[in-house]
Amino acid sequence: EADIYQTPRYLVIGTGKKITLECSQTMGHDKMYWYQQDPGMELHLIHYSYGVNSTEKGDLSSESTVSRIRTEHFPLTLESARPSHTSQYLCASSERGGEETQYFGPGTRLLVL
Amino acid sequence: KNQVEQSPQSLIILEGKNCTLQCNYTVSPFSNLRWYKQDTGRGPVSLTIMTFSENTKSNGRYTATLDADTKQSSLHITASQLSDSASYICVVSAGNAGNMLTFGGGTRLMVKP
């Protein structure tokens, strides 16, 4: 079982609110990722990081931002939530080099009203 | 553009039966191919990973095959169990900087008693 955690698991929030989705891993992995997944649809990479102070945008454009101040922590922030942000957000991490299998957290289901 | 196509989109089988899921990809250059299992509301969990030189790999009742020439992979599930009900996602890694992943849309499998 992977040691990667996401909080909250579920979040219902009103339009215009600022939210931060937390992701932490205890495996010492350098690489971390954020994916967005709508119900029954494929995962889309929105952010990734190669290590501390490294952040890059993924394939899918997102209004969210991320930070990587510590190796184990990769929070995602939405400054002003909108209904179009309603989705599931999955965090993952992997070692640098080798097979680089990504280990996923349980996800955060976000509903913006 | 890198793409991963999976078929069928959904599948219903009876408990104890076998099934085979298909994955076709157009990712270049190819690095490796993974099959993930994603339970509803959870993050994906890696089942198998195969590199260019590997034709088959097993993980319990799951057997994955890879034909790098035709760019096809399959996941065979033997003696299905109710707990096999999930989405199965084919993920291909490009052998370039960053080893970015291309996700298939998944096959939603339901095993009925």
Coordinates of C-alpha atoms in Angstrom, one line a residue:
Chain A
E1 CA 0.0 0.0 0.0
A2 CA 1.4 3.4 -1.0
D3 CA 2.0 6.0 1.7
I4 CA 0.5 8.9 -0.1
Y5 CA -2.3 10.9 1.5
Q6 CA -4.8 13.5 0.3
T7 CA -7.1 15.7 2.3
P8 CA -9.9 16.4 2.3
R9 CA -11.4 13.4 0.6
Y10 CA -14.6 15.3 -0.2
L11 CA -15.2 19.0 -0.4
V12 CA -18.3 21.0 -1.2
I13 CA -17.7 24.7 -1.5
G14 CA -19.4 27.8 -2.9
T15 CA -18.3 29.8 -5.9
G16 CA -15.5 32.3 -5.3
K17 CA -13.9 30.6 -2.3
K18 CA -10.2 29.9 -2.1
I19 CA -9.4 26.2 -1.5
T20 CA -6.2 24.2 -1.0
L21 CA -6.1 20.5 -1.6
E22 CA -3.4 18.8 0.4
C23 CA -1.1 16.0 -0.7
S24 CA 1.7 14.4 1.2
Q25 CA 3.9 11.3 0.8
T26 CA 6.2 9.6 3.1
M27 CA 8.2 7.6 0.6
G28 CA 10.8 10.3 -0.1
H29 CA 9.9 10.5 -3.7
D30 CA 11.3 13.3 -5.7
K31 CA 8.6 13.5 -8.3
M32 CA 5.0 14.5 -7.6
Y33 CA 2.0 15.0 -9.8
W34 CA -1.6 16.4 -9.8
Y35 CA -4.2 14.9 -12.1
Q36 CA -7.8 15.9 -12.8
Q37 CA -10.3 13.2 -13.6
D38 CA -14.0 13.7 -14.4
P39 CA -16.4 10.8 -13.6
G40 CA -15.8 7.9 -16.0
M41 CA -13.2 9.8 -17.9
E42 CA -9.4 9.6 -18.3
L43 CA -6.8 11.2 -16.1
H44 CA -5.3 14.5 -17.2
L45 CA -2.0 15.8 -15.8
I46 CA -2.4 19.4 -14.6
H47 CA 0.8 19.9 -12.6
Y48 CA 4.0 18.1 -11.7
S49 CA 7.2 18.6 -9.8
Y50 CA 10.7 17.1 -10.1
G51 CA 11.7 18.1 -6.6
V52 CA 11.7 21.0 -4.1
N53 CA 11.1 24.4 -5.7
S54 CA 10.3 22.7 -9.0
T55 CA 6.8 23.1 -10.5
E56 CA 5.6 22.6 -14.1
K57 CA 2.3 22.8 -15.8
G58 CA 0.9 19.6 -17.3
D59 CA -1.0 18.8 -20.5
L60 CA -4.3 20.1 -19.3
S61 CA -4.6 23.8 -18.7
S62 CA -5.7 24.6 -15.1
E63 CA -6.4 27.7 -13.1
S64 CA -4.9 26.0 -10.1
T65 CA -1.4 26.6 -8.7
V66 CA 0.9 24.4 -6.8
S67 CA 4.0 24.7 -4.6
R68 CA 6.8 22.4 -3.5
I69 CA 8.5 23.8 -0.5
R70 CA 9.1 20.4 1.1
T71 CA 9.8 17.0 -0.6
E72 CA 6.9 15.3 1.0
H73 CA 4.3 18.0 0.4
F74 CA 2.6 19.2 -2.8
P75 CA -0.5 21.3 -2.2
L76 CA -2.8 22.5 -4.9
T77 CA -4.6 25.9 -4.6
L78 CA -7.6 27.4 -6.4
E79 CA -7.8 31.1 -5.6
S80 CA -11.4 31.4 -6.7
A81 CA -13.4 28.2 -7.1
R82 CA -16.0 27.9 -9.9
P83 CA -18.5 25.2 -10.8
S84 CA -16.3 24.2 -13.8
H85 CA -13.6 23.1 -11.2
T86 CA -15.9 20.4 -10.0
S87 CA -14.0 17.2 -10.5
Q88 CA -11.8 14.6 -8.8
Y89 CA -8.2 15.6 -8.1
L90 CA -5.6 12.8 -7.8
C91 CA -2.1 13.3 -6.4
A92 CA 0.7 10.9 -7.3
S93 CA 4.4 10.5 -6.6
S94 CA 7.3 8.5 -8.1
E95 CA 11.0 7.9 -7.6
R96 CA 13.4 9.6 -9.9
G97 CA 14.8 7.0 -12.3
G98 CA 14.1 3.3 -12.5
E99 CA 10.6 2.2 -13.5
E100 CA 9.1 5.5 -12.1
T101 CA 5.9 3.8 -11.2
Q102 CA 3.5 6.4 -10.0
Y103 CA 1.7 5.8 -6.7
F104 CA -1.6 7.5 -6.3
G105 CA -3.4 9.0 -3.4
P106 CA -7.1 8.3 -2.8
G107 CA -8.2 11.5 -4.5
T108 CA -10.2 14.6 -3.5
R109 CA -13.7 14.9 -4.9
L110 CA -14.5 18.6 -5.3
L111 CA -18.0 20.0 -5.8
V112 CA -18.3 23.7 -6.4
L113 CA -21.8 25.1 -6.1
Chain B
K1 CA 0.1 13.4 -30.8
N2 CA 0.6 10.5 -28.3
Q3 CA -2.6 8.5 -27.8
V4 CA -3.8 5.4 -26.0
E5 CA -7.0 3.8 -27.0
Q6 CA -8.7 1.1 -24.9
S7 CA -11.5 -1.3 -25.7
P8 CA -14.1 -2.2 -24.8
Q9 CA -15.2 0.9 -22.9
S10 CA -17.2 -1.2 -20.5
L11 CA -17.7 -4.9 -19.9
I12 CA -19.9 -7.1 -17.8
I13 CA -19.0 -10.7 -17.0
L14 CA -20.1 -13.4 -14.6
E15 CA -18.0 -14.3 -11.6
G16 CA -15.5 -17.0 -12.4
K17 CA -15.2 -16.2 -16.1
N18 CA -12.1 -14.9 -17.9
C19 CA -11.9 -11.7 -19.9
T20 CA -9.3 -9.8 -22.0
L21 CA -9.0 -6.0 -22.2
Q22 CA -7.3 -4.3 -25.1
C23 CA -5.0 -1.3 -25.4
N24 CA -3.6 0.3 -28.6
Y25 CA -1.1 3.1 -28.4
T26 CA 0.7 5.6 -30.6
V27 CA 3.3 6.9 -28.2
S28 CA 6.8 7.6 -29.5
P29 CA 9.4 7.0 -28.4
F30 CA 8.1 4.2 -26.3
S31 CA 9.5 3.5 -22.9
N32 CA 7.1 1.3 -21.0
L33 CA 3.5 0.3 -20.6
R34 CA 1.6 0.0 -17.4
W35 CA -1.8 -1.4 -16.5
Y36 CA -3.5 0.2 -13.5
K37 CA -6.6 -0.8 -11.6
Q38 CA -8.8 2.0 -10.3
D39 CA -11.6 1.2 -7.8
T40 CA -14.5 3.6 -7.8
G41 CA -13.6 6.7 -5.9
R42 CA -10.0 5.7 -5.3
G43 CA -6.7 6.3 -6.9
P44 CA -5.2 3.9 -9.5
V45 CA -3.0 1.1 -8.4
S46 CA -0.3 -0.4 -10.6
L47 CA -0.8 -4.0 -11.7
T48 CA 2.0 -4.6 -14.2
I49 CA 4.7 -2.7 -16.0
M50 CA 6.4 -3.9 -19.3
T51 CA 9.3 -2.5 -21.2
F52 CA 10.0 -2.8 -24.9
S53 CA 11.7 -6.2 -24.6
E54 CA 9.0 -7.9 -22.4
N55 CA 6.2 -9.8 -24.1
T56 CA 4.2 -10.9 -21.1
K57 CA 4.1 -10.3 -17.3
S58 CA 1.8 -11.8 -14.7
N59 CA 0.6 -10.6 -11.3
G60 CA -1.6 -13.2 -9.8
R61 CA -4.7 -13.7 -11.9
Y62 CA -3.7 -10.7 -14.1
T63 CA -1.6 -11.4 -17.2
A64 CA -0.5 -8.5 -19.5
T65 CA 1.0 -9.0 -22.9
L66 CA 2.8 -6.5 -25.1
D67 CA 3.4 -6.5 -28.9
A68 CA 5.8 -3.5 -29.5
D69 CA 5.7 -4.1 -33.2
T70 CA 1.9 -3.6 -33.5
K71 CA 1.8 -1.3 -30.5
Q72 CA -0.8 -3.4 -28.8
S73 CA -1.2 -4.6 -25.2
S74 CA -3.8 -6.8 -23.5
L75 CA -4.7 -7.5 -19.9
H76 CA -6.2 -11.0 -19.3
I77 CA -8.1 -11.6 -16.1
T78 CA -8.5 -15.3 -15.1
A79 CA -11.3 -16.7 -12.9
S80 CA -12.8 -13.2 -12.2
Q81 CA -13.9 -12.3 -8.8
L82 CA -16.4 -9.7 -7.6
S83 CA -13.5 -7.6 -6.3
D84 CA -12.2 -7.3 -9.9
S85 CA -15.0 -4.8 -10.6
A86 CA -13.1 -1.6 -11.4
S87 CA -11.7 0.5 -14.2
Y88 CA -8.5 -0.8 -15.8
I89 CA -6.3 1.9 -17.3
C90 CA -3.5 1.4 -19.8
V91 CA -0.7 4.0 -19.4
V92 CA 2.2 4.4 -21.8
S93 CA 5.4 6.3 -20.9
A94 CA 7.3 8.1 -23.5
G95 CA 11.0 7.6 -23.5
N96 CA 11.9 11.3 -23.6
A97 CA 12.7 14.0 -21.1
G98 CA 10.3 13.8 -18.1
N99 CA 8.9 10.3 -19.0
M100 CA 5.5 11.8 -19.3
L101 CA 2.6 9.4 -19.2
T102 CA -0.3 9.1 -21.7
F103 CA -3.4 7.6 -20.1
G104 CA -6.1 5.6 -21.9
G105 CA -9.7 6.2 -21.1
G106 CA -10.0 2.9 -19.3
T107 CA -12.2 -0.1 -19.4
R108 CA -14.9 -0.3 -16.8
L109 CA -15.3 -3.9 -15.7
M110 CA -18.3 -5.2 -13.7
V111 CA -18.2 -8.7 -12.4
K112 CA -21.6 -10.1 -11.4
P113 CA -22.4 -13.0 -9.2

